[in-house]
XYZ file of C-alpha atoms in Angstrom:
471
model
C -327.470 161.218 109.598
C -324.353 159.807 107.865
C -321.035 161.174 109.043
C -319.328 163.038 106.177
C -315.840 161.834 107.117
C -317.021 158.221 107.133
C -318.640 158.696 103.721
C -315.462 160.193 102.294
C -313.421 157.272 103.645
C -315.881 154.768 102.177
C -315.715 156.476 98.781
C -311.895 156.521 98.883
C -311.683 152.785 99.736
C -314.198 151.966 97.001
C -312.284 153.910 94.369
C -308.971 152.389 95.546
C -310.335 148.843 95.197
C -311.769 149.659 91.786
C -308.446 151.102 90.651
C -306.536 148.009 91.837
C -309.041 145.812 90.052
C -308.538 147.766 86.861
C -304.760 147.357 87.186
C -305.100 143.598 87.737
C -307.469 143.254 84.805
C -305.184 145.367 82.647
C -302.141 143.289 83.603
C -304.083 140.090 82.961
C -305.210 141.414 79.583
C -301.638 142.435 78.679
C -300.309 139.011 79.650
C -303.055 137.314 77.647
C -302.330 139.586 74.692
C -298.614 138.742 74.866
C -299.477 135.041 74.981
C -301.712 135.391 71.950
C -299.089 137.405 70.082
C -296.362 134.835 70.788
C -298.596 131.970 69.697
C -299.540 133.797 66.505
C -295.909 134.545 65.609
C -294.783 130.955 66.228
C -297.744 129.608 64.265
C -296.842 131.907 61.396
C -293.245 130.659 61.392
C -294.454 127.075 61.604
C -296.773 127.375 58.601
C -294.019 128.963 56.548
C -291.398 126.358 57.422
C -293.665 123.313 57.162
C -295.275 124.439 53.890
C -292.582 126.331 51.989
C -289.282 125.019 53.297
C -286.025 125.332 51.391
C -284.125 123.320 54.007
C -284.732 119.890 52.477
C -283.600 120.974 49.027
C -280.565 122.713 50.514
C -279.712 119.478 52.318
C -280.128 117.488 49.124
C -277.685 119.825 47.393
C -275.098 119.521 50.165
C -275.356 115.732 50.188
C -275.834 114.854 46.532
C -274.158 117.677 44.600
C -271.237 118.122 47.007
C -271.099 115.031 49.200
C -268.699 114.351 52.105
C -267.153 117.548 53.491
C -264.145 116.642 55.619
C -262.340 119.813 56.718
C -259.486 120.810 54.436
C -260.964 118.947 51.461
C -262.033 120.430 48.129
C -265.644 119.452 48.939
C -265.567 121.408 52.187
C -264.654 124.571 50.274
C -267.469 123.912 47.795
C -269.823 123.654 50.761
C -268.558 126.987 52.110
C -269.482 128.722 48.876
C -272.778 126.861 48.564
C -274.020 127.746 52.055
C -272.922 131.368 51.626
C -275.141 131.465 48.542
C -277.976 129.784 50.449
C -277.784 132.473 53.140
C -277.907 135.205 50.511
C -280.935 133.579 48.895
C -282.523 133.279 52.340
C -282.366 137.065 52.636
C -279.649 137.563 55.235
C -278.728 141.244 55.611
C -275.036 140.378 55.666
C -273.171 137.238 54.594
C -269.456 136.822 55.180
C -266.718 134.250 55.660
C -264.529 133.960 58.748
C -261.109 132.598 57.675
C -258.720 130.391 59.680
C -256.698 127.169 59.326
C -258.286 123.745 59.851
C -257.051 120.222 60.480
C -256.457 118.425 57.166
C -256.484 114.616 57.301
C -257.075 112.339 54.320
C -258.266 108.727 54.363
C -256.579 107.721 51.118
C -257.391 104.409 49.464
C -260.153 102.238 50.890
C -258.982 100.206 53.858
C -258.909 96.405 53.826
C -258.257 93.650 56.327
C -259.139 90.257 57.714
C -259.117 88.253 60.922
C -257.597 84.792 61.067
C -258.146 82.165 63.753
C -255.641 79.663 65.044
C -257.445 76.962 63.056
C -256.865 78.891 59.835
C -260.376 80.305 59.350
C -260.217 83.692 57.610
C -262.886 86.347 58.115
C -262.789 89.522 56.005
C -263.553 92.655 58.011
C -265.661 95.722 57.372
C -263.340 98.403 58.724
C -262.277 102.033 58.466
C -259.396 104.099 59.777
C -260.139 106.364 62.702
C -259.922 110.047 61.879
C -256.426 111.529 62.371
C -254.901 108.025 62.514
C -251.547 107.336 60.943
C -251.183 104.839 58.088
C -249.999 101.247 58.331
C -247.774 101.812 55.317
C -248.089 99.976 52.005
C -247.375 96.556 53.525
C -250.088 96.771 56.168
C -249.752 95.333 59.659
C -250.531 91.937 61.202
C -250.455 90.906 64.856
C -252.150 88.752 67.453
C -255.204 90.342 69.027
C -255.663 90.923 72.736
C -259.158 91.963 73.758
C -259.936 94.379 76.599
C -263.120 96.097 77.739
C -261.632 98.779 79.993
C -258.480 100.809 80.526
C -258.119 99.119 83.909
C -257.904 95.765 82.148
C -255.321 97.213 79.763
C -253.252 98.455 82.705
C -253.386 95.044 84.392
C -252.053 93.346 81.263
C -249.298 95.944 81.016
C -246.334 95.669 78.687
C -246.007 91.940 79.289
C -249.462 91.223 77.874
C -249.614 93.992 75.258
C -246.212 94.527 73.638
C -246.110 93.537 69.963
C -249.851 92.849 69.855
C -252.940 94.535 68.485
C -255.285 95.808 71.200
C -258.982 95.320 70.530
C -261.296 97.539 72.612
C -264.580 95.664 72.743
C -266.911 98.000 74.637
C -270.493 98.037 73.277
C -272.703 101.075 73.643
C -274.803 100.371 76.721
C -278.338 99.458 75.541
C -279.767 100.120 79.014
C -279.358 103.884 78.535
C -282.484 105.387 77.022
C -280.459 108.542 76.323
C -278.154 107.200 73.615
C -275.741 110.122 73.859
C -274.926 108.947 77.373
C -273.869 105.571 75.969
C -271.867 107.303 73.241
C -270.008 109.482 75.733
C -269.153 106.444 77.844
C -267.842 104.247 75.018
C -266.298 107.064 72.965
C -263.295 107.362 75.264
C -261.787 104.216 73.711
C -261.856 105.795 70.267
C -260.411 109.083 71.398
C -257.738 107.927 73.854
C -257.416 104.193 73.216
C -254.568 104.200 70.670
C -252.156 106.188 72.820
C -253.012 104.244 75.981
C -252.273 100.977 74.149
C -249.090 102.388 72.591
C -247.849 103.150 76.103
C -247.502 99.370 76.631
C -245.991 98.603 73.221
C -249.092 97.772 71.149
C -248.481 97.935 67.389
C -252.073 98.879 66.427
C -255.560 99.345 67.833
C -259.004 98.111 66.830
C -262.173 99.546 68.349
C -265.705 98.280 68.201
C -267.698 100.864 66.235
C -269.731 103.304 68.318
C -273.019 102.060 66.939
C -276.259 101.126 68.665
C -277.133 98.286 66.280
C -275.424 95.098 65.125
C -274.702 95.727 61.445
C -271.997 95.668 58.773
C -271.134 99.379 58.745
C -267.965 100.625 60.456
C -268.230 104.047 62.121
C -265.259 106.402 61.991
C -264.528 109.370 64.280
C -261.531 111.257 65.567
C -258.771 109.863 67.712
C -256.293 112.052 69.579
C -252.682 111.012 69.981
C -250.716 111.701 73.145
C -247.296 112.936 72.027
C -245.677 111.167 74.987
C -246.196 107.790 73.269
C -245.662 106.359 69.755
C -248.407 106.925 67.198
C -249.896 103.629 66.054
C -252.520 102.863 63.369
C -256.120 102.686 64.591
C -259.267 101.316 62.965
C -262.924 100.730 63.763
C -264.655 97.517 62.742
C -268.369 96.920 62.246
C -270.340 95.707 65.242
C -271.049 92.451 63.404
C -267.318 91.817 62.990
C -266.783 92.880 66.590
C -269.178 90.155 67.699
C -267.380 87.587 65.521
C -263.954 88.333 67.012
C -265.385 88.369 70.522
C -266.981 84.950 69.953
C -263.679 83.448 68.763
C -261.700 84.839 71.673
C -264.295 83.772 74.244
C -264.066 80.261 72.764
C -260.302 80.366 73.471
C -259.574 80.550 69.755
C -256.555 82.809 69.132
C -257.135 85.556 66.573
C -254.687 87.579 64.492
C -255.736 90.543 62.403
C -254.203 92.044 59.282
C -255.216 95.467 57.993
C -253.898 98.073 55.641
C -254.622 101.812 55.651
C -253.155 104.662 53.620
C -254.421 107.701 55.535
C -252.233 110.718 56.217
C -252.176 113.994 58.106
C -251.348 117.077 56.037
C -250.512 120.649 57.010
C -253.426 122.722 58.277
C -255.450 124.104 55.381
C -257.294 127.410 54.894
C -261.046 127.290 55.427
C -263.936 129.342 56.794
C -266.914 129.641 59.075
C -269.893 130.845 57.022
C -271.999 133.550 58.680
C -275.285 135.229 57.750
C -277.095 137.847 59.840
C -280.412 139.596 60.258
C -279.840 142.820 62.187
C -281.991 143.393 65.238
C -284.399 146.316 65.155
C -284.090 147.345 68.822
C -280.927 145.766 70.252
C -278.714 145.137 67.211
C -275.553 144.803 69.327
C -277.012 141.785 71.147
C -276.230 138.669 69.105
C -278.125 135.385 68.985
C -276.185 132.603 67.255
C -277.871 129.576 65.723
C -275.816 127.005 63.869
C -274.413 123.599 63.033
C -271.148 122.285 61.614
C -270.542 122.172 57.887
C -267.758 119.584 57.842
C -268.599 115.893 57.869
C -266.824 112.566 57.867
C -266.010 111.079 54.503
C -267.775 107.694 54.611
C -271.289 109.052 54.055
C -272.836 112.363 53.000
C -273.029 114.104 56.376
C -276.811 114.431 56.193
C -277.749 113.965 59.853
C -274.270 114.949 61.090
C -274.517 117.825 60.517
C -275.981 118.951 57.239
C -279.345 118.981 59.022
C -278.215 121.533 61.611
C -276.767 123.779 58.924
C -279.852 123.889 56.710
C -282.128 124.334 59.737
C -280.147 127.416 60.745
C -280.308 128.866 57.233
C -284.044 128.159 57.102
C -284.635 130.260 60.224
C -283.172 133.267 58.414
C -285.345 132.554 55.373
C -288.552 132.022 57.363
C -288.150 135.268 59.313
C -287.702 137.175 56.068
C -290.529 135.366 54.268
C -292.992 136.133 57.086
C -291.819 139.714 57.577
C -291.073 139.065 61.254
C -288.438 141.504 62.504
C -286.308 140.286 65.414
C -285.385 142.814 68.097
C -281.913 141.303 68.497
C -279.443 140.335 65.782
C -279.813 136.736 64.650
C -276.695 135.136 63.220
C -276.701 131.778 61.436
C -273.263 130.126 61.516
C -271.924 127.126 59.602
C -268.905 126.035 61.648
C -266.015 124.155 60.034
C -263.737 121.479 61.563
C -265.996 120.275 64.363
C -265.284 116.633 63.635
C -261.511 116.471 64.025
C -260.161 119.669 65.486
C -262.797 122.117 66.679
C -260.913 125.033 65.178
C -264.014 126.770 63.819
C -265.480 127.044 67.304
C -262.219 128.424 68.653
C -261.990 131.021 65.875
C -265.575 132.127 66.422
C -264.884 132.752 70.104
C -261.598 134.489 69.304
C -263.287 136.915 66.913
C -266.144 137.542 69.355
C -263.662 138.525 72.049
C -261.513 140.545 69.655
C -264.510 142.559 68.455
C -265.987 142.786 71.959
C -269.272 141.379 70.661
C -272.195 140.877 73.002
C -273.327 137.259 72.568
C -276.502 136.821 74.615
C -277.656 133.399 73.410
C -276.485 130.557 71.173
C -278.391 127.505 69.947
C -276.799 124.521 68.222
C -278.355 121.684 66.238
C -275.900 118.766 66.068
C -277.914 115.730 67.115
C -279.586 114.957 63.793
C -282.691 116.047 61.950
C -284.998 113.641 63.779
C -288.265 114.512 65.550
C -287.483 117.197 68.154
C -288.166 116.402 71.801
C -286.713 119.388 73.629
C -283.750 121.592 74.390
C -280.844 121.153 76.774
C -280.101 124.430 78.536
C -276.625 125.437 79.679
C -277.154 128.771 81.385
C -277.894 130.483 84.699
C -280.865 129.176 86.642
C -282.889 132.356 86.229
C -282.336 132.244 82.466
C -283.346 128.589 82.336
C -286.491 129.360 84.346
C -287.442 132.082 81.889
C -287.235 129.640 78.983
C -289.154 126.993 80.919
C -291.945 129.553 81.385
C -292.327 129.535 77.584
C -292.789 125.779 77.533
C -296.543 125.965 76.868
C -295.838 127.707 73.561
C -294.107 124.540 72.298
C -296.913 122.149 73.229
C -298.334 122.047 69.700
C -294.937 121.374 68.125
C -293.930 118.067 69.785
C -291.387 119.624 72.172
C -291.784 119.175 75.921
C -288.348 118.543 77.480
C -286.509 121.613 78.797
C -283.702 120.655 81.152
C -280.195 121.561 82.183
C -277.488 120.006 80.032
C -274.787 120.533 77.450
C -275.371 122.541 74.299
C -272.915 121.686 71.526
C -269.201 121.627 70.828
C -269.201 124.578 68.420
C -271.030 127.047 70.648
C -269.612 125.645 73.883
C -266.578 127.961 73.915
C -268.915 130.987 74.064
C -269.608 130.071 77.673
C -266.271 131.734 78.446
C -267.809 135.130 77.675
C -271.036 134.449 79.558
C -273.297 133.402 76.680
C -276.436 131.423 77.546
C -276.317 128.192 75.537
C -278.844 125.621 74.312
C -278.860 122.499 72.166
C -281.733 121.068 70.141
C -282.485 117.552 71.391
C -284.253 115.361 68.836
C -285.251 111.758 69.432
C -281.882 109.990 69.523
C -282.838 106.326 69.123
C -281.764 106.050 65.457
C -278.901 108.528 65.453
C -276.140 106.037 66.235
C -277.291 103.720 63.463
C -275.938 106.405 61.130
C -273.416 108.505 63.024
C -270.013 108.699 61.250
C -270.970 105.813 58.949
C -271.695 105.288 55.248
C -275.405 105.203 56.134
C -275.484 108.934 56.970
C -277.069 109.926 53.660
C -279.786 112.280 52.478
C -282.338 109.479 52.100
C -282.154 108.828 55.856
C -283.629 112.282 56.637
C -287.385 112.861 56.856
C -288.521 116.223 55.522
C -291.204 116.514 58.221
C -288.844 115.705 61.077
C -286.248 118.113 59.703
C -288.802 120.905 59.365
C -290.336 120.327 62.783
C -286.901 120.706 64.351
C -286.504 123.979 62.477
C -289.881 125.247 63.705
C -288.920 124.737 67.335
C -285.480 126.279 66.833
C -287.066 129.300 65.151
C -289.586 129.654 67.977
C -286.904 129.655 70.676
C -284.658 132.028 68.755
C -287.539 134.463 68.197
C -288.642 134.365 71.853
C -285.131 135.159 73.063
C -284.878 137.896 70.455
C -288.167 139.382 71.610
C -287.757 139.147 75.401
C -284.049 138.559 76.023
C -282.636 136.437 78.802
């Protein structure tokens, strides 16, 4: 005869195991359902963006109807109004302008110059003034060239070897770096700090080798920053082809003098705006997700890759969410920042207003590395937040993105780190970016509609996932 207590215990253990099994199955089903839901939402956004995009046409308008958009210029203000209208057409709940003063530098008349060897050979240069540089004056400037490839070499030459001469920083972008932004960061210091370091020893002007990955005829501009402790001297960039020519002459012990003339000038700070469009969150409207790029561009090209692409991608996310009827739980804010190129005042104002209004910025994503094929995201956030995003990696497998790693985000959202915001930057394939960056070749025709849209798809997916699940 079976003991009743034993039978009761057996029944209890059986029911307990069955209950646990049901819980496990239920949890597994819920997880699978969430996976399916996420995949469906991202697929829906992808189909909308890849098939019905407005981003490419918006970019065409910025580049061809407006053109270069250097901060403080009339074109930059036209771009402010144009992107505000684009956000309204995209269906943003609220569109507004955030006013402040921006750096206002003008290039003036087209620069000219030539190099001349000791034997009398004259070589006309493809050159441009560095952003924020002073002018040579109407008579231009001519001096013997001394070439250096490091600040240590400059220091060794000192005043004795530098005074009265024109310093030429010949530091190529390192081709051994597969990550081209690493090479740019390394060589960019000569553009930013080179003029003042040379002026310290009495140089009359500075030439830099363009920060370009190819040997070509296009000079690349970009901002320089003067140290007020030393005289301000004119500064130019020359094409990499001309850089090679001068280097060859000097290596052959052929003295070189350079003449150039620029008419650029710095004006008083000018009024401008960040352009902002929002979709209010349905569940956590006070939690803000920022996605953006910078609206200003250098004046040699059309600012297509740098950074018209990032701006129209951010606007397109707003449009795609509205077109698909997808309602984000958290507020999504698309921002067109102004003055990234030569002052960063838009980023500073955005942070200032966030702190003033005590806004809760939970996540920010920037696209400022071109509209090329996306490869991944760099994540600047706490480890547990980064791990959460990495757990979503499988959802990006079908959209060409695979690289999720710690790294910098972007100069316009970077200041938000001060208030604890988790930051990310879109990382497209960078191999062609520095063929175009800050040069006359940065035009609309250099942007592929498919690459641009695919970047937008991945940005939209990440923004939606953070909106849905938080960090």
